[in-house]
Short mmCIF file of C-alpha atoms in Angstrom, two decimals:
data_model
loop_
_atom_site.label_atom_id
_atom_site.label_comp_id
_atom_site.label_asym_id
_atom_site.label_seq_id
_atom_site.Cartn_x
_atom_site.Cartn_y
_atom_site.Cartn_z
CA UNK A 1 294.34 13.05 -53.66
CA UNK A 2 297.55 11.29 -52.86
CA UNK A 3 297.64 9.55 -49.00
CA UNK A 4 299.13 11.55 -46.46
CA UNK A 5 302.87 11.24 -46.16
CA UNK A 6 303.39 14.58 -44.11
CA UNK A 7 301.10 16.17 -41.88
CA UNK A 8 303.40 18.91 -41.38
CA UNK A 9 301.17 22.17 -41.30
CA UNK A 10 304.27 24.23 -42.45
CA UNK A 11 305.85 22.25 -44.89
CA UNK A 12 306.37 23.39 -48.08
CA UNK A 13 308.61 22.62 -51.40
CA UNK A 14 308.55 19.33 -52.77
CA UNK A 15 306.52 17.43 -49.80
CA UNK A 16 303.52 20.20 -50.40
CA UNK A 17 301.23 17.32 -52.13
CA UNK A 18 301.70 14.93 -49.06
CA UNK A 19 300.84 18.34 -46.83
CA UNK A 20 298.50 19.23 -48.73
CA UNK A 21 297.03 14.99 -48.79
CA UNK A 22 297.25 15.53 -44.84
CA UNK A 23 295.72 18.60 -44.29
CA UNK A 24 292.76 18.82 -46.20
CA UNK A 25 289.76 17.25 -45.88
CA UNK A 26 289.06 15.90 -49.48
CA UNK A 27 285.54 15.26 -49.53
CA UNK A 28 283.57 16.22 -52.55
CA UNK A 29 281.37 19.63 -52.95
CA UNK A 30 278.79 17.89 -54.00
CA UNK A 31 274.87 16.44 -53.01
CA UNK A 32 272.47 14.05 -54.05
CA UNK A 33 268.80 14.85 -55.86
CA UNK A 34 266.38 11.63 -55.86
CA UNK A 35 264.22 12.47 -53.49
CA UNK A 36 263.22 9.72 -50.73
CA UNK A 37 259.74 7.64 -51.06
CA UNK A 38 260.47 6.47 -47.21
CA UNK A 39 257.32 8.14 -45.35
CA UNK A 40 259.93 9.01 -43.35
CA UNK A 41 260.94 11.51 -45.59
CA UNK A 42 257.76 12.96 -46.86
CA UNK A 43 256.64 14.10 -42.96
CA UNK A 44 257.97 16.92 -41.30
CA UNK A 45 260.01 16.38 -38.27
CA UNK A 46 257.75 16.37 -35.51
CA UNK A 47 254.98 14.43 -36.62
CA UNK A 48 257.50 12.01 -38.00
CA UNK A 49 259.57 11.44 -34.36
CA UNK A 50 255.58 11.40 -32.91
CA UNK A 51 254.46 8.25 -35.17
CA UNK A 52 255.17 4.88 -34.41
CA UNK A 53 255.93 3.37 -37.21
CA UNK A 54 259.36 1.54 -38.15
CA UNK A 55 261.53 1.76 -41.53
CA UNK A 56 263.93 -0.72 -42.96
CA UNK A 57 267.37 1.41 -43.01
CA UNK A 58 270.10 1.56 -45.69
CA UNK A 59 272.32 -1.07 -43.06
CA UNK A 60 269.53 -3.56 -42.82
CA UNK A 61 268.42 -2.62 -39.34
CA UNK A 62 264.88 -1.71 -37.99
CA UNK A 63 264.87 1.79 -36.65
CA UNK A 64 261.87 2.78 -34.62
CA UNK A 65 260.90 6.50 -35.08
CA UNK A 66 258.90 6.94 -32.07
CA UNK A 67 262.08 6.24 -30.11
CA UNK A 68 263.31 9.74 -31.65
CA UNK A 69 265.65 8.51 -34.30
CA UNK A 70 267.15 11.18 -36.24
CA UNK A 71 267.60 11.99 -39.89
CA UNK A 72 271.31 13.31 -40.53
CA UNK A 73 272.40 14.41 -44.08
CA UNK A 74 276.25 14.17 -44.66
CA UNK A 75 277.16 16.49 -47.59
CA UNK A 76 280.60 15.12 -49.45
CA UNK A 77 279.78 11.54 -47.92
CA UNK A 78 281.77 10.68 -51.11
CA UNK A 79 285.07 11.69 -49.90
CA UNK A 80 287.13 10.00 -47.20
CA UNK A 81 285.87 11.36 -44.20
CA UNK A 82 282.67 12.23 -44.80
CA UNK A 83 282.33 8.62 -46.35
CA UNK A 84 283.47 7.87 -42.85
CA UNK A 85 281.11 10.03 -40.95
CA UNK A 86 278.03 8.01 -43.31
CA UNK A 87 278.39 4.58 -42.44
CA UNK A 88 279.10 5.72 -38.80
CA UNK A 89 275.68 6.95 -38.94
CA UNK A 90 274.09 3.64 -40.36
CA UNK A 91 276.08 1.86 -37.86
CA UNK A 92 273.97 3.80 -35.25
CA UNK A 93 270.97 2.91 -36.91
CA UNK A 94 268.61 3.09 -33.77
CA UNK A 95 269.20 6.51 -33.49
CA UNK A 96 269.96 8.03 -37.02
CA UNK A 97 268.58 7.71 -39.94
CA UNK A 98 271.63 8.34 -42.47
CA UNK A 99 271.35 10.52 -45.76
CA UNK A 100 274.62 10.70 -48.16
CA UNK A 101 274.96 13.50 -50.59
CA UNK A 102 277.71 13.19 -53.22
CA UNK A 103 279.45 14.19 -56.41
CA UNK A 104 278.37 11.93 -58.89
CA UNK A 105 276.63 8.60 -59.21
CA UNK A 106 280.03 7.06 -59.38
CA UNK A 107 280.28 8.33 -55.76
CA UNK A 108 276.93 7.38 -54.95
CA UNK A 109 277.58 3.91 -55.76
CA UNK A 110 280.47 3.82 -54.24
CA UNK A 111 279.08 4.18 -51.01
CA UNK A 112 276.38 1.91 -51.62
CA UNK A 113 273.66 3.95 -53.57
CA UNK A 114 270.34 3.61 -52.55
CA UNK A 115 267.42 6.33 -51.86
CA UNK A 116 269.04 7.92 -49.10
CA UNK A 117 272.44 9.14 -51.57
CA UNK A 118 271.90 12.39 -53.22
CA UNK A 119 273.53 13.83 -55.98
CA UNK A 120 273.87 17.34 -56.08
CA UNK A 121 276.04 20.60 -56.24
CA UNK A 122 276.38 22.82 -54.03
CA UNK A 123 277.29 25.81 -55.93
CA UNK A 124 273.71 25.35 -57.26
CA UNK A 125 271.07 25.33 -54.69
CA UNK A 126 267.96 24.33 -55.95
CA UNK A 127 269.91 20.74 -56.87
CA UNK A 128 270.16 20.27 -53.38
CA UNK A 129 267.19 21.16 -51.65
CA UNK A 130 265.88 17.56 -52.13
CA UNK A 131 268.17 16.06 -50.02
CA UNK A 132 267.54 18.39 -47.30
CA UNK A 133 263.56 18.36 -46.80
CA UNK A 134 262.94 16.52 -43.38
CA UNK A 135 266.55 16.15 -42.22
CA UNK A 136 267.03 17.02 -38.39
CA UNK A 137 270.61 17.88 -38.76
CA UNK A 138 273.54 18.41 -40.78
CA UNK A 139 276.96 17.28 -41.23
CA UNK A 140 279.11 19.15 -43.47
CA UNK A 141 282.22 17.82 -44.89
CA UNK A 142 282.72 19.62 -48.36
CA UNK A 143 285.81 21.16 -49.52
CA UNK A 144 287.21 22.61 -52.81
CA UNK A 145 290.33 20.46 -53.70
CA UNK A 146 293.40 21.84 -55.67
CA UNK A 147 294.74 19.88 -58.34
CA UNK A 148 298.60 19.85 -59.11
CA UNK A 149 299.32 21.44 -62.33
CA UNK A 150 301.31 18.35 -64.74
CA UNK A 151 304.89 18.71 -65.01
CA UNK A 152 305.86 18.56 -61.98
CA UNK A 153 309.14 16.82 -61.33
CA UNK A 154 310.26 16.59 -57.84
CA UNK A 155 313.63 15.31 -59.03
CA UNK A 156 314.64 19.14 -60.09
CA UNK A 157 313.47 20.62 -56.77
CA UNK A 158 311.07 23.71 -56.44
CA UNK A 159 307.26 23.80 -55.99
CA UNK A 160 304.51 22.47 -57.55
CA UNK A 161 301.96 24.56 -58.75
CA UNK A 162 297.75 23.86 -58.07
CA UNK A 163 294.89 25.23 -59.69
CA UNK A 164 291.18 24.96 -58.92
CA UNK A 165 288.98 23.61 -61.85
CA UNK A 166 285.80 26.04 -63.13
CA UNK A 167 283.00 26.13 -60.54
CA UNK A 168 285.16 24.69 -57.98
CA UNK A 169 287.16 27.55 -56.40
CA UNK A 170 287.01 27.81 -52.32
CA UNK A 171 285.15 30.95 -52.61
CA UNK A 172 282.34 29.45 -54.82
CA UNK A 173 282.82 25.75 -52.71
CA UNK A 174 283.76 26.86 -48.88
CA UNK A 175 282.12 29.96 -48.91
CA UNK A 176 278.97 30.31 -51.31
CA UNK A 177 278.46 26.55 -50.99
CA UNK A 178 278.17 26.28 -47.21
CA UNK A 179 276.19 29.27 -47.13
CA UNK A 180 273.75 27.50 -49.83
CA UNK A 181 273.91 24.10 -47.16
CA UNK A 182 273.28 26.41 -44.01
CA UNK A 183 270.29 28.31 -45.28
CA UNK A 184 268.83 25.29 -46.88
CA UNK A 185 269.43 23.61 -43.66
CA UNK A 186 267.92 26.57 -41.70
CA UNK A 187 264.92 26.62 -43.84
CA UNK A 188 263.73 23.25 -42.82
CA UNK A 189 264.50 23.71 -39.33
CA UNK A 190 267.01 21.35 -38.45
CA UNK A 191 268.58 21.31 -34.77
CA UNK A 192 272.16 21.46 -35.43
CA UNK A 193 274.72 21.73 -38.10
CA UNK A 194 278.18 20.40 -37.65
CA UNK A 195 280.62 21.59 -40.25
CA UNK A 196 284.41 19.80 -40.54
CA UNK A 197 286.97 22.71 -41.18
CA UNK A 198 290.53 22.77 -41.28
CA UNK A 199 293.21 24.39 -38.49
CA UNK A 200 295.24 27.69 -40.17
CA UNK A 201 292.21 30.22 -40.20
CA UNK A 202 293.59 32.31 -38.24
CA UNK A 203 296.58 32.72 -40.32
CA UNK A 204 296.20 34.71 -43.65
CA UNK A 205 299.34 34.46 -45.40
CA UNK A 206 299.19 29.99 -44.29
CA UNK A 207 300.40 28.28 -46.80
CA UNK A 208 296.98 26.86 -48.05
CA UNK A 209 295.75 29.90 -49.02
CA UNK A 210 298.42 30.67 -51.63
CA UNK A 211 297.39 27.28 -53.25
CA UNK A 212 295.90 28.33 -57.00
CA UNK A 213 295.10 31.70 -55.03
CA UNK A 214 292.40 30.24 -53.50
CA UNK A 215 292.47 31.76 -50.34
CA UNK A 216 290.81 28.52 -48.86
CA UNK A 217 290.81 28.98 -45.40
CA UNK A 218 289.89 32.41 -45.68
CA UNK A 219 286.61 31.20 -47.57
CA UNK A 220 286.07 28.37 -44.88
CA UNK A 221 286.95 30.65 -41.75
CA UNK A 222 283.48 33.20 -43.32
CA UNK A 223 281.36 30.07 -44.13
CA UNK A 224 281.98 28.83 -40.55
CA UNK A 225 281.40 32.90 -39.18
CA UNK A 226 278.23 32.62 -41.08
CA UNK A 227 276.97 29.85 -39.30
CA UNK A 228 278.20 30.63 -35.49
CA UNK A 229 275.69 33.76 -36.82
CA UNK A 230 272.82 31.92 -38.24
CA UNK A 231 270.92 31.04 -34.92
CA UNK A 232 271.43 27.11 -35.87
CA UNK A 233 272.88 25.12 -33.14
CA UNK A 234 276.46 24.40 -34.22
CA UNK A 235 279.62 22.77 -33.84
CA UNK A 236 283.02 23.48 -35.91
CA UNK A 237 285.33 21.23 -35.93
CA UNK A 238 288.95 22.58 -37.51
CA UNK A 239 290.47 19.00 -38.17
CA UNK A 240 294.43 19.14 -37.97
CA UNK A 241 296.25 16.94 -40.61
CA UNK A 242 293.69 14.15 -41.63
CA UNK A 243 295.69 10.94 -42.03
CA UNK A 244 294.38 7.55 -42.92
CA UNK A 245 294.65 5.86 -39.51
CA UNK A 246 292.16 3.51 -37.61
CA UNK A 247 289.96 5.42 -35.05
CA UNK A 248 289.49 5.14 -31.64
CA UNK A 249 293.39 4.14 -31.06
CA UNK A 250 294.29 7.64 -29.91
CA UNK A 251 293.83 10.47 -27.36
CA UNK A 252 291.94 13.29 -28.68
CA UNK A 253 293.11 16.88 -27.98
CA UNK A 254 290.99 20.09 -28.26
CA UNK A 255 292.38 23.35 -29.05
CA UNK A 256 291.68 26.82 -30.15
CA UNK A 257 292.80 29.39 -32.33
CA UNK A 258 295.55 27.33 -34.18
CA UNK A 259 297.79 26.87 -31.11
CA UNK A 260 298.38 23.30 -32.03
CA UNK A 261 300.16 24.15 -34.49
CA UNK A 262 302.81 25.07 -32.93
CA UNK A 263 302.95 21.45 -30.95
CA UNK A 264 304.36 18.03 -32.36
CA UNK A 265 300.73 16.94 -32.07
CA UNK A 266 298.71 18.67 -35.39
CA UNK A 267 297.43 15.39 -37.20
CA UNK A 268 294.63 13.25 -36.44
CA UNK A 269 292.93 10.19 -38.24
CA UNK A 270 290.08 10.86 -40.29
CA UNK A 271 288.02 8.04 -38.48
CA UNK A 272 288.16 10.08 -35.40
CA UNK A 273 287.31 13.26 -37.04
CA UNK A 274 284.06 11.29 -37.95
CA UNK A 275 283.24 10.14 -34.71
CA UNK A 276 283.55 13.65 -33.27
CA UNK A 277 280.46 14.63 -35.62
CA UNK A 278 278.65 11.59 -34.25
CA UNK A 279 279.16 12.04 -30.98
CA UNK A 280 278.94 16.39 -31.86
CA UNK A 281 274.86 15.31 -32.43
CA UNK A 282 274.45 13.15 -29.41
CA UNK A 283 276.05 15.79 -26.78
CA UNK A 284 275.05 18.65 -25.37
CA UNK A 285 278.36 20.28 -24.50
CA UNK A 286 279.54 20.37 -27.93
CA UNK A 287 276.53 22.63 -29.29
CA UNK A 288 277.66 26.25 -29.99
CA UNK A 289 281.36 25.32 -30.23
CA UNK A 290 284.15 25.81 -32.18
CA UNK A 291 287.53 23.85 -31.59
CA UNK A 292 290.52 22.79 -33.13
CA UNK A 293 291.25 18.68 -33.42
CA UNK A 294 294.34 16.88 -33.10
CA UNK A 295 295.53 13.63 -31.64
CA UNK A 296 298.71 11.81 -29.62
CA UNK A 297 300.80 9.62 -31.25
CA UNK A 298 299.10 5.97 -30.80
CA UNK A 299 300.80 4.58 -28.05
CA UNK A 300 300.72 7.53 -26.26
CA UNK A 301 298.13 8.29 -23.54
CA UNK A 302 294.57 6.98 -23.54
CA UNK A 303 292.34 6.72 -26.28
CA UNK A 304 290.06 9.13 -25.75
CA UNK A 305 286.10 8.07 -25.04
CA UNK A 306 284.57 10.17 -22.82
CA UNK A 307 283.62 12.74 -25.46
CA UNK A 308 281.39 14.39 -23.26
CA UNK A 309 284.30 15.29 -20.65
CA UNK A 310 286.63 16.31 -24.28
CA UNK A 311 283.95 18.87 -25.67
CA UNK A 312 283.89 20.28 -21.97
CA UNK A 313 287.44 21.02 -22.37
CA UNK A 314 286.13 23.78 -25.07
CA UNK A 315 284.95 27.16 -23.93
CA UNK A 316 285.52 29.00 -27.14
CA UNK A 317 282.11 29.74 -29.59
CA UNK A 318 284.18 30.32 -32.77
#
């Protein structure tokens, strides 16, 4: 998709491709399906965190598992932010052990290939249950993304049109596809799933929804009801509109049922997104949460780092 001109949550007309650039969270639907030969991947989680026994990661570095290093798969590691989210995890390589799923091999390579990318879709199950056996939590940043219909010409006003393509509508993507990630994650026994939505679900007739008919945050808002349900320990985070900014430059705000919207401050850099599902896995007070996620302008306030303190400004479970 386009960048992000507009991270207006209400715009519509002509500037609805840079809204629509800025509000969703383009990552791909897809997973990954060569399975790992890494012991680490072959033992199941307990006896693997008990052995002491170290493993060359996909950054270079030596993790130790006895010192409780974690295996996190990021489903739609191929788009933006969930790319983003993936090499913050190999960054942190002494305390995760990072697993990619993606579209295609095109996507796999483009984040650097390698036994620990998956290919996979998630409207299919069974493709994805490789990438899930011995994982110890999830992050999920799929989305169906709407394509503009051609012959569009912003020149002679109006609206453009969007479609989904076949087998990659929000109900079959947001809805039956998370469900497929959640059980498959619940099946192995992970300890916590993090899941990257958007801000609008409260809002049935937002404009998103109207896009191809594809009721997208309708489909997301029962994917993410499903898991507050599942027994999983969770976090939700409802991103605001994801622009293409450097991280860490910016004070985070917290919200809840879409009342940022209705503030000047309802985008947020996609970096920052990412490090909220790193630091989502590593905190305590952000399990069983749901929260909307914005940012200042840079330049005003403090960038935020005390993420503990921020996910103790949220009280609300979904």
């Amino acid at each position: 998709m386009a960048a992000p001109i507009s991270p207006s949550p209400l715009a519509a007309s002509a500037s609805s491709c840079s809204f629509l650039a800025s509000t969703f969270v383009p990552a791909s639907r897809w997973h990954c399906g060569i399975k790992s030969s890494g012991i680490a991947g072959e033992l199941g989680n307990q006896t693997r965190n008990q052995l002491l026994f170290t493993r060359i990661g996909s950054s270079g570095a030596v993790a130790m598992a006895g010192t409780d290093v974690r295996t996190v798969l990021v489903t739609g590691a191929g788009g933006r932010t969930g790319h983003l989210a993936f090499q913050k995890l190999k960054e942190r390589s002494d305390q995760f052990l990072a697993r990619g799923l993606v579209r295609s091999e095109e996507s796999k390579q483009k984040i650097g290939g390698g036994e620990n990318v998956y290919i996979g879709d998630v409207t299919k199950p069974d493709s994805i249950t490789p990438a899930f056996e011995g994982i110890d939590a999830l992050i999920i940043v799929t989305s169906a993304v709407p394509k503009m219909k051609p012959g569009y010409d912003p020149s002679k006003g109006g609206r453009p049109e969007f479609y989904f393509e076949d087998g990659g509508y929000p109900e079959q993507v947001d809805w039956l596809g998370q469900k497929a990630q959640i059980d498959a994650a619940k099946s192995v026994g992970v300890k916590q799933i993090v899941v990257v939505g958007s801000m609008g679900g409260t809002n049935e007739n937002h404009p998103l929804n109207s896009l191809g008919n594809g009721k997208i945050l309708i489909w997301k808002r029962k994917a993410e009801q499903y898991l507050a349900d599942s027994g999983v320990p969770y976090t939700i985070v409802r991103a605001g509109g994801l622009v293409d900014k450097d991280g860490g430059k910016r004070e985070l705000i917290v919200g809840k049922d879409d009342e940022l919207l209705a503030t000047d401050t309802k985008s947020v850099p996609r970096a920052d997104v990412a490090e909220v599902t790193i630091q989502a896995l590593l905190l305590e007070e952000a399990k069983d949460k749901a929260f909307d996620l914005a940012s200042k302008p840079e330049g005003e306030g403090s960038p935020t780092t005390d993420f503990k303190s921020l996910f103790s400004q949220v009280t609300a479970k979904f």
